Coordinates of N, CA and C in Angstrom, one line a residue:
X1 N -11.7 4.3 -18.6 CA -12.6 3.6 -17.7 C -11.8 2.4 -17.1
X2 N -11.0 1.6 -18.1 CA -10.1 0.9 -17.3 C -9.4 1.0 -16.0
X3 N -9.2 1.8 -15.5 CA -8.5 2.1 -14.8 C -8.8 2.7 -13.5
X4 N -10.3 2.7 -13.2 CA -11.1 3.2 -12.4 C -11.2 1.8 -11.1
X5 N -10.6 2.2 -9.7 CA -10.7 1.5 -8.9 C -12.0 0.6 -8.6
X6 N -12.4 -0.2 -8.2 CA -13.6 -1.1 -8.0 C -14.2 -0.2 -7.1
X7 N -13.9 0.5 -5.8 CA -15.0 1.4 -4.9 C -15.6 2.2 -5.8
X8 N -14.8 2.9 -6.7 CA -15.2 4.2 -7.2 C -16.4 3.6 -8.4
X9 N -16.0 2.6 -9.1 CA -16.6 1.6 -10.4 C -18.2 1.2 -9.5
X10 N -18.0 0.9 -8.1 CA -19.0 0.5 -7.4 C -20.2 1.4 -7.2
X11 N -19.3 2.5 -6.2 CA -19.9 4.0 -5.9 C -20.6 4.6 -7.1
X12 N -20.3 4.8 -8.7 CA -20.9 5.1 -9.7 C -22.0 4.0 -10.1
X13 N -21.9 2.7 -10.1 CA -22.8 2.1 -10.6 C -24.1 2.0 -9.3
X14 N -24.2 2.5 -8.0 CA -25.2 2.3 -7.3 C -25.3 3.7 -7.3
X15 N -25.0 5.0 -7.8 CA -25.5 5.8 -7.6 C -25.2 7.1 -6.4
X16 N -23.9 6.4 -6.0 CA -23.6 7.4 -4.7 C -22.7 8.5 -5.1
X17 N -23.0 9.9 -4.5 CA -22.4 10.9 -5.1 C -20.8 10.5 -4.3
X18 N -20.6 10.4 -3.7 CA -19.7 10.5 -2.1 C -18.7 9.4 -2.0
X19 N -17.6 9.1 -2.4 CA -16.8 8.2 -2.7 C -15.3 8.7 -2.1
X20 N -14.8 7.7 -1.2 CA -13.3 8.0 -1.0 C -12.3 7.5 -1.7
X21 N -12.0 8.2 -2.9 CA -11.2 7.7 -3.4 C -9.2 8.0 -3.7
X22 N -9.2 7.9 -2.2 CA -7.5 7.8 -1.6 C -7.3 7.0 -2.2
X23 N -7.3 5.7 -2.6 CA -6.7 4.5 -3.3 C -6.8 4.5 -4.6
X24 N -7.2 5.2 -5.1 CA -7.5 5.5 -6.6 C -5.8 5.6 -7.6
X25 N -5.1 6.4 -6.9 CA -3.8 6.9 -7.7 C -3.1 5.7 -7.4
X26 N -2.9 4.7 -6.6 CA -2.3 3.5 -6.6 C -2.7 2.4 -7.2
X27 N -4.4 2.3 -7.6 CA -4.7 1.3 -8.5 C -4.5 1.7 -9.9
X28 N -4.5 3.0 -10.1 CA -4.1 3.8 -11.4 C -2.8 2.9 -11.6
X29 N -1.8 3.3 -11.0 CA -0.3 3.3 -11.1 C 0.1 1.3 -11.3
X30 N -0.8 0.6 -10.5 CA -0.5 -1.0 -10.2 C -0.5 -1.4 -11.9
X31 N -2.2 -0.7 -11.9 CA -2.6 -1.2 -13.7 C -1.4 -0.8 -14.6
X32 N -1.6 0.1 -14.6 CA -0.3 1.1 -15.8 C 1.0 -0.4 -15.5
X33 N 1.1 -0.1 -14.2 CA 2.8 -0.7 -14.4 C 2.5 -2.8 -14.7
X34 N 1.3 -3.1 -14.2 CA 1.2 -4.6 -14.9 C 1.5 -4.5 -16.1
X35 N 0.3 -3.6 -17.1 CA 0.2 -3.3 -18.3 C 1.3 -3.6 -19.0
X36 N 2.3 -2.8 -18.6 CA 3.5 -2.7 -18.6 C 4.3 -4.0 -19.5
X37 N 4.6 -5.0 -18.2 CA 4.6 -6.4 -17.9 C 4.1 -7.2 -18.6
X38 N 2.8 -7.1 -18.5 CA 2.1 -8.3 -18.9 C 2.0 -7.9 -20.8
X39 N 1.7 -7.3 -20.8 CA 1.1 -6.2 -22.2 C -0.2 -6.6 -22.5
X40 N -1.4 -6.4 -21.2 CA -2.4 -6.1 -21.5 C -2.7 -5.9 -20.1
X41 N -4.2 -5.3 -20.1 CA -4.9 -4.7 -19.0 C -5.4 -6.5 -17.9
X42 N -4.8 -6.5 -16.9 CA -4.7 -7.5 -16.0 C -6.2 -7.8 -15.6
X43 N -7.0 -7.3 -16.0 CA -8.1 -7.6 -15.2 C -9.7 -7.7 -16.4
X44 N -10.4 -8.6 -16.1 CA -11.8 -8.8 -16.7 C -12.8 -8.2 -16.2
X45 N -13.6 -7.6 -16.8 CA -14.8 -7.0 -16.6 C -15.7 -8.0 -16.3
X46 N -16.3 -8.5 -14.9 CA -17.7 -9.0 -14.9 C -18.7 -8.3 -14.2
X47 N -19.5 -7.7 -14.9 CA -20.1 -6.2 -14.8 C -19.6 -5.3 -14.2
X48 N -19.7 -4.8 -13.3 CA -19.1 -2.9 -13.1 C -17.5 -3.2 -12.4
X49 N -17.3 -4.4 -11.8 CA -16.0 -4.6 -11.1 C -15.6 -5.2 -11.9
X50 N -13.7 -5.1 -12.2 CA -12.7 -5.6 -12.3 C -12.7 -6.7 -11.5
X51 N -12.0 -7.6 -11.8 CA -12.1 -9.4 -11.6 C -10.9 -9.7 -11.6
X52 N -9.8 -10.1 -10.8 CA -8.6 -10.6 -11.5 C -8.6 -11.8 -12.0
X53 N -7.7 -11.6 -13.1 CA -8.1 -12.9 -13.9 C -6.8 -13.7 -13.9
X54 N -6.6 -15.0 -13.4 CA -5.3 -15.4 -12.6 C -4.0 -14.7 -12.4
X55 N -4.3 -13.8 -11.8 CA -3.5 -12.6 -11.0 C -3.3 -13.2 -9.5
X56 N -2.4 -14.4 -9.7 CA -1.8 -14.4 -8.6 C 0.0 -14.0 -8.8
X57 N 0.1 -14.0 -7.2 CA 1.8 -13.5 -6.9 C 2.1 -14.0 -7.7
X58 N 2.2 -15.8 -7.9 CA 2.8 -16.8 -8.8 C 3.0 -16.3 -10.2
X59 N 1.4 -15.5 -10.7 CA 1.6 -15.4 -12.1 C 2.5 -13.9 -12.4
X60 N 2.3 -13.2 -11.7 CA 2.7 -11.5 -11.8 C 4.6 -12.3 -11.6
X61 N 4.7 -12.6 -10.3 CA 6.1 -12.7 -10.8 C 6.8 -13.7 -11.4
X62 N 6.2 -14.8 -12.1 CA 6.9 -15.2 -13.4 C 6.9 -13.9 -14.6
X63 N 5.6 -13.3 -14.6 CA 5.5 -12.5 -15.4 C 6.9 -11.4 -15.8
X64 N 6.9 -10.7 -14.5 CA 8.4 -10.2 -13.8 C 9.9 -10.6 -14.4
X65 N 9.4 -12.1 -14.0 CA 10.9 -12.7 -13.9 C 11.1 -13.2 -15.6
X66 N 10.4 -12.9 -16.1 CA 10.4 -13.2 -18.0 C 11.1 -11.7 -18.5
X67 N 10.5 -10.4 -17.9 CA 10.9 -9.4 -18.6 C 12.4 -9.1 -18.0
X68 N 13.0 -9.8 -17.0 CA 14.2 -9.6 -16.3 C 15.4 -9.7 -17.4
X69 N 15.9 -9.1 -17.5 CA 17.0 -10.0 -19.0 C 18.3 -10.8 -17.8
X70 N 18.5 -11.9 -18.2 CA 19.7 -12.6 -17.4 C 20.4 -11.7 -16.5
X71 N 20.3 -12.0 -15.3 CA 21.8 -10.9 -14.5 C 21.1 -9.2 -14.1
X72 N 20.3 -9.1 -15.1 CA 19.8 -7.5 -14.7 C 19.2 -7.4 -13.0
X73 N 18.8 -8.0 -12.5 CA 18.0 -8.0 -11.3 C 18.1 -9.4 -10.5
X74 N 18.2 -9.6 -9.2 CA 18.4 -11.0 -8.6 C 16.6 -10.8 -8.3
X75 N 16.5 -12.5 -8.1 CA 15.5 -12.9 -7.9 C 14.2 -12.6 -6.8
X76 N 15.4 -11.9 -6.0 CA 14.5 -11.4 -4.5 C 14.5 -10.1 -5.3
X77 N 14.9 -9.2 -5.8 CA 14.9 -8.0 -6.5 C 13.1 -8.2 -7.0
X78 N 13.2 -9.0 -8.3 CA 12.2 -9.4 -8.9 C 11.1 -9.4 -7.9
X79 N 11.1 -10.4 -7.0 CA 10.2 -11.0 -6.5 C 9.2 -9.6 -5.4
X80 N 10.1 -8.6 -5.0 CA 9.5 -7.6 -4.2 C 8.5 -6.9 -4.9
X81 N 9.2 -6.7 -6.1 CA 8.4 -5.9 -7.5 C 7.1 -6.1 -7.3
X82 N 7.0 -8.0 -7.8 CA 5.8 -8.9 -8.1 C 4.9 -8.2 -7.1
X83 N 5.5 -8.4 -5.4 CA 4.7 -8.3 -4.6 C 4.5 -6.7 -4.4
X84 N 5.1 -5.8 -5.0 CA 4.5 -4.3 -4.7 C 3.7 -4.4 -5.7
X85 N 3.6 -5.0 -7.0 CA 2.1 -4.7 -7.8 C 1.0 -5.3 -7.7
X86 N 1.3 -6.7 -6.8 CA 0.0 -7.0 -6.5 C -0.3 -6.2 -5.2
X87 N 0.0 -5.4 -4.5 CA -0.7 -4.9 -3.3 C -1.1 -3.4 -3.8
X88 N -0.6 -3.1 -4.8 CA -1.3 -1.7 -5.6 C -2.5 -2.1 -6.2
X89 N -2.6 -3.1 -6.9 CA -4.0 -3.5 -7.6 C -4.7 -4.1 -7.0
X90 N -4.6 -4.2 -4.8 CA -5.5 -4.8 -4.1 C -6.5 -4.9 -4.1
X91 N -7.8 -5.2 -4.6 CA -9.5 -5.1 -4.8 C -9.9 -4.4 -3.5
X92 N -9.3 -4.8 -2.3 CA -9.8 -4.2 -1.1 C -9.1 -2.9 -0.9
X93 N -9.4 -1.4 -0.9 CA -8.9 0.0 -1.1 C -8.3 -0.2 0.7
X94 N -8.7 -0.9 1.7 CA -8.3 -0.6 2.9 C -7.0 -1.2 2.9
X95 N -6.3 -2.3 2.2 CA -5.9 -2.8 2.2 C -4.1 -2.8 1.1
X96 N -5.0 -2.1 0.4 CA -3.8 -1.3 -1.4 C -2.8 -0.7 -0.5
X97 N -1.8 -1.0 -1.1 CA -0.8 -0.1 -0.8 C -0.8 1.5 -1.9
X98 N -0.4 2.2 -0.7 CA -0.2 3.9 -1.2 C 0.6 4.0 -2.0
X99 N 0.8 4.7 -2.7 CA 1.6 5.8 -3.8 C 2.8 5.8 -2.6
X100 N 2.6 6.5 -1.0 CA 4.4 6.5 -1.0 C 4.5 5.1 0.2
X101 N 4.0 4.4 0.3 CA 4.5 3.1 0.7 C 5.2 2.3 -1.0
X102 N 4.7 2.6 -2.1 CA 5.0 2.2 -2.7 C 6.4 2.8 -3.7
X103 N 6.7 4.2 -3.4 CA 7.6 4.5 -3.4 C 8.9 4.0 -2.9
X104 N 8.9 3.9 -1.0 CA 9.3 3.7 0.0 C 9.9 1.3 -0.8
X105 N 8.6 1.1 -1.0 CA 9.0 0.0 -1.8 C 9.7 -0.4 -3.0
X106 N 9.9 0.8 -3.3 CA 10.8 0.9 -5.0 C 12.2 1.2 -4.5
X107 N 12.1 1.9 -3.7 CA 13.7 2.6 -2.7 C 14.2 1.1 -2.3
X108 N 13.6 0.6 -1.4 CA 13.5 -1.2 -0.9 C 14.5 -2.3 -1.6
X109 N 14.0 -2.0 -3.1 CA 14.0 -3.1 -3.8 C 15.9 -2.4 -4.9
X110 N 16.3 -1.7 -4.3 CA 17.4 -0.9 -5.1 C 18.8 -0.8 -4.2
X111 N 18.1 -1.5 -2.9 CA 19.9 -2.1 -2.3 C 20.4 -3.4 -1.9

């Protein structure tokens, strides 16, 4: 259940059969890979939505730039990362970046 986008978390708690959930495999993938990072699930429950809980850029990429070991990645390297996971775990679905924008962003971040 963690892992369930806020439209979809929304769409279930009011009751609506009918949910577009395109953005779903990117907020999947944001969580997983903060998880990752941070070593726990980035976000608080205050009833049916996810909350970020100081999830800003600032915090994600210090977060980033701790798991970096010296020399492994320059700082613009890092810093793209930071900002491809906060636009995967966007609260706004019109707004999340996609699975292959986020791809396209991983390619980006590797020259």
């Amino acid at each position: 259940m963690e892992h369930l986008s806020p439209e979809f978390l929304t769409a279930r708690q009011r009751g609506h059969g009918n949910v577009n959930v395109s953005g779903q495999p990117s907020w999947e993938l944001g969580c997983i890979m903060l998880e990752m990072i941070l070593g726990d699930f980035p976000f608080l429950f205050n009833g049916p939505i996810p909350v970020a809980d100081e999830l800003t850029r600032d915090y994600v990429w210090t977060a980033c730039h701790k798991c970096n070991p010296p020399g492994a990645l320059s700082d613009a390297v890092v810093h793209r990362i930071a900002d491809l996971l906060c636009s995967l775990v966007e609260v706004d679905p019109v707004n999340r970046c996609r699975i292959q924008g986020a791809v396209e962003a991983l390619r980006q971040c590797s020259l």
